[in-house]
PDB file of C-alpha atoms in Angstrom:
ATOM      1  CA  MET A1140      37.508  59.572 273.214  1.00  0.00           C
ATOM      2  CA  ILE A1141      36.638  55.976 274.109  1.00  0.00           C
ATOM      3  CA  TRP A1142      37.760  56.294 277.731  1.00  0.00           C
ATOM      4  CA  LYS A1143      35.593  59.355 278.286  1.00  0.00           C
ATOM      5  CA  LYS A1144      32.573  57.471 276.975  1.00  0.00           C
ATOM      6  CA  TYR A1145      33.069  54.109 278.694  1.00  0.00           C
ATOM      7  CA  GLY A1146      35.387  54.888 281.612  1.00  0.00           C
ATOM      8  CA  PHE A1147      32.501  54.509 284.061  1.00  0.00           C
ATOM      9  CA  SER A1148      32.633  50.739 283.469  1.00  0.00           C
ATOM     10  CA  ILE A1149      35.929  50.738 285.395  1.00  0.00           C
ATOM     11  CA  LEU A1150      34.145  52.370 288.327  1.00  0.00           C
ATOM     12  CA  LEU A1151      31.398  49.736 288.303  1.00  0.00           C
ATOM     13  CA  LEU A1152      33.949  46.920 288.032  1.00  0.00           C
ATOM     14  CA  TYR A1153      35.994  48.419 290.858  1.00  0.00           C
ATOM     15  CA  LEU A1154      32.998  48.559 293.196  1.00  0.00           C
ATOM     16  CA  SER A1155      31.772  45.075 292.282  1.00  0.00           C
ATOM     17  CA  VAL A1156      35.123  43.324 292.678  1.00  0.00           C
ATOM     18  CA  GLY A1157      36.031  45.371 295.748  1.00  0.00           C
ATOM     19  CA  PHE A1158      32.865  44.688 297.728  1.00  0.00           C
ATOM     20  CA  PHE A1159      32.248  41.087 296.685  1.00  0.00           C
ATOM     21  CA  VAL A1160      35.653  39.595 295.866  1.00  0.00           C
ATOM     22  CA  TRP A1161      38.736  41.537 296.908  1.00  0.00           C
ATOM     23  CA  PRO A1162      38.249  44.385 299.440  1.00  0.00           C
ATOM     24  CA  ALA A1163      41.928  45.364 299.337  1.00  0.00           C
ATOM     25  CA  LEU A1164      41.339  46.547 295.764  1.00  0.00           C
ATOM     26  CA  GLY A1165      39.699  49.592 297.308  1.00  0.00           C
ATOM     27  CA  VAL A1166      43.064  51.300 297.801  1.00  0.00           C
ATOM     28  CA  VAL A1167      43.239  51.799 294.022  1.00  0.00           C
ATOM     29  CA  ALA A1168      40.931  54.766 294.637  1.00  0.00           C
ATOM     30  CA  LEU A1169      44.055  56.652 295.684  1.00  0.00           C
ATOM     31  CA  ILE A1170      44.740  57.139 291.985  1.00  0.00           C
ATOM     32  CA  CYS A1171      41.487  59.017 291.451  1.00  0.00           C
ATOM     33  CA  MET A1172      42.038  60.981 294.635  1.00  0.00           C
ATOM     34  CA  LEU A1173      45.535  62.184 293.774  1.00  0.00           C
ATOM     35  CA  ALA A1174      45.380  62.400 289.969  1.00  0.00           C
ATOM     36  CA  PRO A1175      43.017  65.415 289.761  1.00  0.00           C
ATOM     37  CA  VAL A1176      45.372  67.524 291.870  1.00  0.00           C
ATOM     38  CA  VAL A1177      48.556  66.345 290.127  1.00  0.00           C
ATOM     39  CA  VAL A1178      47.091  66.877 286.645  1.00  0.00           C
ATOM     40  CA  ALA A1179      45.786  70.301 287.682  1.00  0.00           C
ATOM     41  CA  LEU A1180      49.362  71.469 288.210  1.00  0.00           C
ATOM     42  CA  TYR A1181      50.000  71.047 284.485  1.00  0.00           C
ATOM     43  CA  ARG A1182      46.658  70.996 282.653  1.00  0.00           C
ATOM     44  CA  ASP A1183      44.136  72.471 285.099  1.00  0.00           C
ATOM     45  CA  ARG A1184      41.021  70.332 285.732  1.00  0.00           C
ATOM     46  CA  GLU A1185      41.359  68.234 282.589  1.00  0.00           C
ATOM     47  CA  TRP A1186      41.287  65.039 284.664  1.00  0.00           C
ATOM     48  CA  CYS A1187      37.750  65.888 285.791  1.00  0.00           C
ATOM     49  CA  GLY A1188      36.477  66.471 282.269  1.00  0.00           C
ATOM     50  CA  SER A1189      38.247  63.688 280.388  1.00  0.00           C
ATOM     51  CA  TYR A1190      39.650  60.939 282.610  1.00  0.00           C
ATOM     52  CA  CYS A1191      37.615  60.684 285.815  1.00  0.00           C
ATOM     53  CA  PRO A1192      35.582  57.409 285.727  1.00  0.00           C
ATOM     54  CA  ARG A1193      32.794  59.056 287.708  1.00  0.00           C
ATOM     55  CA  GLY A1194      32.775  61.976 285.284  1.00  0.00           C
ATOM     56  CA  SER A1195      32.286  59.430 282.527  1.00  0.00           C
ATOM     57  CA  LEU A1196      29.275  58.090 284.435  1.00  0.00           C
ATOM     58  CA  TRP A1197      27.732  61.554 284.683  1.00  0.00           C
ATOM     59  CA  ASP A1198      28.295  62.305 280.987  1.00  0.00           C
ATOM     60  CA  SER A1199      27.576  58.939 279.383  1.00  0.00           C
ATOM     61  CA  VAL A1200      24.647  57.807 281.529  1.00  0.00           C
ATOM     62  CA  PHE A1201      23.045  60.589 283.537  1.00  0.00           C
ATOM     63  CA  THR A1202      23.130  63.215 280.789  1.00  0.00           C
ATOM     64  CA  LYS A1203      20.966  60.895 278.702  1.00  0.00           C
ATOM     65  CA  ILE A1204      18.547  60.455 281.595  1.00  0.00           C
ATOM     66  CA  ASN A1205      18.451  64.119 282.557  1.00  0.00           C
ATOM     67  CA  SER A1206      19.616  66.715 280.030  1.00  0.00           C
ATOM     68  CA  ARG A1207      19.000  69.714 282.291  1.00  0.00           C
ATOM     69  CA  LYS A1208      22.016  71.938 282.873  1.00  0.00           C
ATOM     70  CA  HIS A1209      20.984  73.783 286.028  1.00  0.00           C
ATOM     71  CA  VAL A1210      23.416  73.673 288.929  1.00  0.00           C
ATOM     72  CA  PRO A1211      22.084  75.007 292.270  1.00  0.00           C
ATOM     73  CA  GLN A1212      23.934  78.000 293.683  1.00  0.00           C
ATOM     74  CA  TRP A1213      24.767  76.266 296.943  1.00  0.00           C
ATOM     75  CA  ALA A1214      26.703  73.600 295.043  1.00  0.00           C
ATOM     76  CA  LYS A1215      29.044  76.258 293.664  1.00  0.00           C
ATOM     77  CA  SER A1216      29.481  78.257 296.845  1.00  0.00           C
ATOM     78  CA  THR A1217      32.878  78.421 298.537  1.00  0.00           C
ATOM     79  CA  TRP A1218      31.439  77.632 301.958  1.00  0.00           C
ATOM     80  CA  PHE A1219      29.757  74.413 300.794  1.00  0.00           C
ATOM     81  CA  ARG A1220      32.802  73.241 298.873  1.00  0.00           C
ATOM     82  CA  SER A1221      35.006  73.840 301.908  1.00  0.00           C
ATOM     83  CA  PHE A1222      32.449  72.113 304.146  1.00  0.00           C
ATOM     84  CA  MET A1223      32.359  69.014 301.918  1.00  0.00           C
ATOM     85  CA  LEU A1224      36.138  68.879 301.772  1.00  0.00           C
ATOM     86  CA  LEU A1225      36.353  69.056 305.561  1.00  0.00           C
ATOM     87  CA  VAL A1226      33.635  66.438 306.138  1.00  0.00           C
ATOM     88  CA  ILE A1227      35.094  63.940 303.674  1.00  0.00           C
ATOM     89  CA  PHE A1228      38.586  64.194 305.130  1.00  0.00           C
ATOM     90  CA  ILE A1229      37.358  63.932 308.729  1.00  0.00           C
ATOM     91  CA  VAL A1230      35.220  60.883 307.939  1.00  0.00           C
ATOM     92  CA  PHE A1231      37.980  59.343 305.835  1.00  0.00           C
ATOM     93  CA  GLY A1232      40.622  59.985 308.478  1.00  0.00           C
ATOM     94  CA  GLY A1233      38.465  58.587 311.300  1.00  0.00           C
ATOM     95  CA  GLN A1234      37.633  55.393 309.430  1.00  0.00           C
ATOM     96  CA  MET A1235      41.230  54.953 308.338  1.00  0.00           C
ATOM     97  CA  TYR A1236      42.377  55.225 311.943  1.00  0.00           C
ATOM     98  CA  TYR A1237      40.229  52.271 312.989  1.00  0.00           C
ATOM     99  CA  ALA A1238      40.971  50.259 309.840  1.00  0.00           C
ATOM    100  CA  TRP A1239      44.750  50.526 310.033  1.00  0.00           C
ATOM    101  CA  PRO A1240      46.766  48.331 309.348  1.00  0.00           C
ATOM    102  CA  ASN A1241      44.296  45.733 307.997  1.00  0.00           C
ATOM    103  CA  LEU A1242      44.539  46.050 304.201  1.00  0.00           C
ATOM    104  CA  ASP A1243      41.054  44.673 303.550  1.00  0.00           C
ATOM    105  CA  ALA A1244      39.557  47.081 306.093  1.00  0.00           C
ATOM    106  CA  ILE A1245      41.478  49.972 304.546  1.00  0.00           C
ATOM    107  CA  GLY A1246      40.203  48.989 301.120  1.00  0.00           C
ATOM    108  CA  LEU A1247      36.647  48.964 302.424  1.00  0.00           C
ATOM    109  CA  VAL A1248      37.070  52.527 303.716  1.00  0.00           C
ATOM    110  CA  PHE A1249      37.842  53.677 300.163  1.00  0.00           C
ATOM    111  CA  LEU A1250      35.064  51.551 298.679  1.00  0.00           C
ATOM    112  CA  ARG A1251      32.421  52.922 301.048  1.00  0.00           C
ATOM    113  CA  ILE A1252      33.395  56.518 300.399  1.00  0.00           C
ATOM    114  CA  ILE A1253      33.405  56.012 296.624  1.00  0.00           C
ATOM    115  CA  LEU A1254      30.029  54.238 296.722  1.00  0.00           C
ATOM    116  CA  ILE A1255      28.318  56.764 298.998  1.00  0.00           C
ATOM    117  CA  THR A1256      29.591  59.806 297.110  1.00  0.00           C
ATOM    118  CA  THR A1257      28.668  58.192 293.785  1.00  0.00           C
ATOM    119  CA  LEU A1258      25.114  57.537 294.972  1.00  0.00           C
ATOM    120  CA  PHE A1259      24.896  61.100 296.295  1.00  0.00           C
ATOM    121  CA  GLY A1260      26.267  62.506 293.039  1.00  0.00           C
ATOM    122  CA  GLY A1261      23.865  60.323 291.065  1.00  0.00           C
ATOM    123  CA  ALA A1262      20.873  61.638 293.011  1.00  0.00           C
ATOM    124  CA  LEU A1263      21.979  65.204 292.309  1.00  0.00           C
ATOM    125  CA  ALA A1264      22.487  64.320 288.641  1.00  0.00           C
ATOM    126  CA  LEU A1265      18.835  63.321 288.463  1.00  0.00           C
ATOM    127  CA  LEU A1266      17.636  66.481 290.213  1.00  0.00           C
ATOM    128  CA  TYR A1267      19.928  69.057 288.634  1.00  0.00           C
ATOM    129  CA  SER A1268      22.792  68.984 286.130  1.00  0.00           C
ATOM    130  CA  SER A1269      24.526  65.660 285.561  1.00  0.00           C
ATOM    131  CA  ARG A1270      27.800  67.281 286.677  1.00  0.00           C
ATOM    132  CA  THR A1271      26.465  68.925 289.840  1.00  0.00           C
ATOM    133  CA  TRP A1272      28.773  66.787 292.001  1.00  0.00           C
ATOM    134  CA  CYS A1273      31.806  68.106 290.107  1.00  0.00           C
ATOM    135  CA  ASN A1274      31.127  71.599 291.422  1.00  0.00           C
ATOM    136  CA  PHE A1275      31.977  70.566 294.982  1.00  0.00           C
ATOM    137  CA  CYS A1276      33.795  67.242 294.623  1.00  0.00           C
ATOM    138  CA  PRO A1277      36.493  67.425 297.330  1.00  0.00           C
ATOM    139  CA  MET A1278      39.311  66.412 295.000  1.00  0.00           C
ATOM    140  CA  GLY A1279      37.928  68.625 292.263  1.00  0.00           C
ATOM    141  CA  THR A1280      37.894  71.505 294.740  1.00  0.00           C
ATOM    142  CA  LEU A1281      41.554  70.891 295.583  1.00  0.00           C
ATOM    143  CA  ALA A1282      42.320  70.697 291.870  1.00  0.00           C
ATOM    144  CA  SER A1283      40.598  74.034 291.272  1.00  0.00           C
ATOM    145  CA  TRP A1284      42.705  75.613 293.999  1.00  0.00           C
ATOM    146  CA  VAL A1285      45.952  74.624 292.289  1.00  0.00           C
ATOM    147  CA  SER A1286      44.777  75.305 288.727  1.00  0.00           C
ATOM    148  CA  VAL A1287      46.712  78.246 287.366  1.00  0.00           C
ATOM    149  CA  GLY A1288      45.575  78.617 283.754  1.00  0.00           C
ATOM    150  CA  LYS A1289      47.967  76.089 282.226  1.00  0.00           C
ATOM    151  CA  LYS A1290      45.382  75.157 279.606  1.00  0.00           C
ATOM    152  CA  PRO A1291      43.584  78.358 278.601  1.00  0.00           C
ATOM    153  CA  MET A1292      40.826  78.584 276.036  1.00  0.00           C
ATOM    154  CA  SER A1293      41.008  81.126 273.244  1.00  0.00           C
ATOM    155  CA  VAL A1294      37.805  82.995 272.452  1.00  0.00           C
ATOM    156  CA  ALA A1295      38.060  84.539 268.981  1.00  0.00           C
ATOM    157  CA  ASN A1296      36.541  87.856 267.958  1.00  0.00           C
ATOM    158  CA  THR A1297      34.154  85.879 265.741  1.00  0.00           C
ATOM    159  CA  CYS A1298      32.177  85.112 268.907  1.00  0.00           C
ATOM    160  CA  VAL A1299      28.660  86.594 268.645  1.00  0.00           C
ATOM    161  CA  SER A1300      27.813  86.174 272.347  1.00  0.00           C
ATOM    162  CA  CYS A1301      24.974  83.771 271.605  1.00  0.00           C
ATOM    163  CA  LYS A1302      25.599  82.228 275.050  1.00  0.00           C
ATOM    164  CA  LEU A1303      25.226  78.676 273.766  1.00  0.00           C
ATOM    165  CA  CYS A1304      28.575  77.866 275.373  1.00  0.00           C
ATOM    166  CA  ALA A1305      27.253  78.930 278.767  1.00  0.00           C
ATOM    167  CA  LYS A1306      24.104  76.864 278.314  1.00  0.00           C
ATOM    168  CA  ALA A1307      26.119  73.780 277.379  1.00  0.00           C
ATOM    169  CA  CYS A1308      28.701  74.131 280.154  1.00  0.00           C
ATOM    170  CA  PRO A1309      28.059  71.558 282.924  1.00  0.00           C
ATOM    171  CA  MET A1310      29.854  73.870 285.372  1.00  0.00           C
ATOM    172  CA  GLN A1311      27.757  76.904 284.348  1.00  0.00           C
ATOM    173  CA  LEU A1312      30.748  78.955 283.210  1.00  0.00           C
ATOM    174  CA  GLU A1313      30.523  81.699 280.590  1.00  0.00           C
ATOM    175  CA  PRO A1314      33.370  81.528 278.041  1.00  0.00           C
ATOM    176  CA  TYR A1315      31.739  84.080 275.707  1.00  0.00           C
ATOM    177  CA  LYS A1316      32.531  86.849 278.172  1.00  0.00           C
ATOM    178  CA  ALA A1317      36.224  86.477 277.285  1.00  0.00           C
ATOM    179  CA  LYS A1318      35.617  87.429 273.634  1.00  0.00           C
ATOM    180  CA  GLY A1319      38.852  88.403 271.939  1.00  0.00           C
ATOM    181  CA  SER A1320      41.047  86.992 274.688  1.00  0.00           C
ATOM    182  CA  GLN A1321      41.667  83.872 276.775  1.00  0.00           C
ATOM    183  CA  PHE A1322      39.078  82.258 278.967  1.00  0.00           C
ATOM    184  CA  ILE A1323      40.641  81.023 282.194  1.00  0.00           C
ATOM    185  CA  ASP A1324      38.598  79.646 285.072  1.00  0.00           C
ATOM    186  CA  SER A1325      39.852  77.257 287.746  1.00  0.00           C
ATOM    187  CA  ASP A1326      36.564  75.320 287.556  1.00  0.00           C
ATOM    188  CA  CYS A1327      36.697  74.684 283.813  1.00  0.00           C
ATOM    189  CA  ILE A1328      36.934  70.884 283.460  1.00  0.00           C
ATOM    190  CA  LYS A1329      38.047  71.001 279.800  1.00  0.00           C
ATOM    191  CA  CYS A1330      35.145  68.815 278.674  1.00  0.00           C
ATOM    192  CA  GLU A1331      34.890  70.766 275.392  1.00  0.00           C
ATOM    193  CA  GLU A1332      31.080  70.894 275.471  1.00  0.00           C
ATOM    194  CA  CYS A1333      31.244  74.625 274.746  1.00  0.00           C
ATOM    195  CA  ILE A1334      33.556  74.054 271.780  1.00  0.00           C
ATOM    196  CA  HIS A1335      31.186  71.507 270.245  1.00  0.00           C
ATOM    197  CA  VAL A1336      28.118  73.758 270.386  1.00  0.00           C
ATOM    198  CA  CYS A1337      29.742  77.005 269.236  1.00  0.00           C
ATOM    199  CA  PRO A1338      28.143  77.866 265.844  1.00  0.00           C
ATOM    200  CA  LYS A1339      31.038  80.152 264.882  1.00  0.00           C
ATOM    201  CA  LYS A1340      33.844  77.809 265.995  1.00  0.00           C
ATOM    202  CA  SER A1341      35.166  80.694 268.065  1.00  0.00           C
ATOM    203  CA  LEU A1342      36.350  78.573 270.980  1.00  0.00           C
ATOM    204  CA  SER A1343      39.492  76.463 271.014  1.00  0.00           C
ATOM    205  CA  PHE A1344      42.244  75.333 273.322  1.00  0.00           C
ATOM    206  CA  GLU A1345      45.735  76.506 272.520  1.00  0.00           C
ATOM    207  CA  LYS A1346      47.523  74.353 269.925  1.00  0.00           C
ATOM    208  CA  ASN A1347      49.961  72.818 272.364  1.00  0.00           C
ATOM    209  CA  PHE A1348      47.105  71.389 274.388  1.00  0.00           C
ATOM    210  CA  SER A1349      44.382  70.411 271.923  1.00  0.00           C
ATOM    211  CA  ARG A1350      43.465  66.729 271.884  1.00  0.00           C
TER     212      ARG A1350
END
């Protein structure tokens, strides 16, 4: 998928134009803030794995710099995810209060948040897994809360529990444990890394949803 590979260029263009040319452009970030949750209602966290520009940055750039797959436990914990969600919304709400109703100032609020969280996520991508940020991304967390298994993965009985899928998963999930049934996890971002590495081709998304 071309977008998945080069979508991060949109993120870089957005930040460049927003900060140096047209600050009001920052409000476009609303799309990436709302889309993960809306898509999750129908296709779980597929937005995170296939359409998120920042996800494209993690996969296309940082994975090549750092191929390690380890995600620290604190990044996956419920308390930290809830904490990050609370902090982001408090900071966002406070800045929006002072920026309103100046459109350029409002745009800069979005731009600053996107830039800071991208730099933070990039630092974590160098230290741990490239997708570490995705484990506690505030919008990703909201998306995981509304994901209800709309896009399950089938794990055939041909699975030999080699655990390669778990090693390849950027979210450190373990599809092989669902051998002979469906693998459903609200944090699965549908990136298909597990499908690509499976030597037995035992993993697949249901026909109605395969890309």
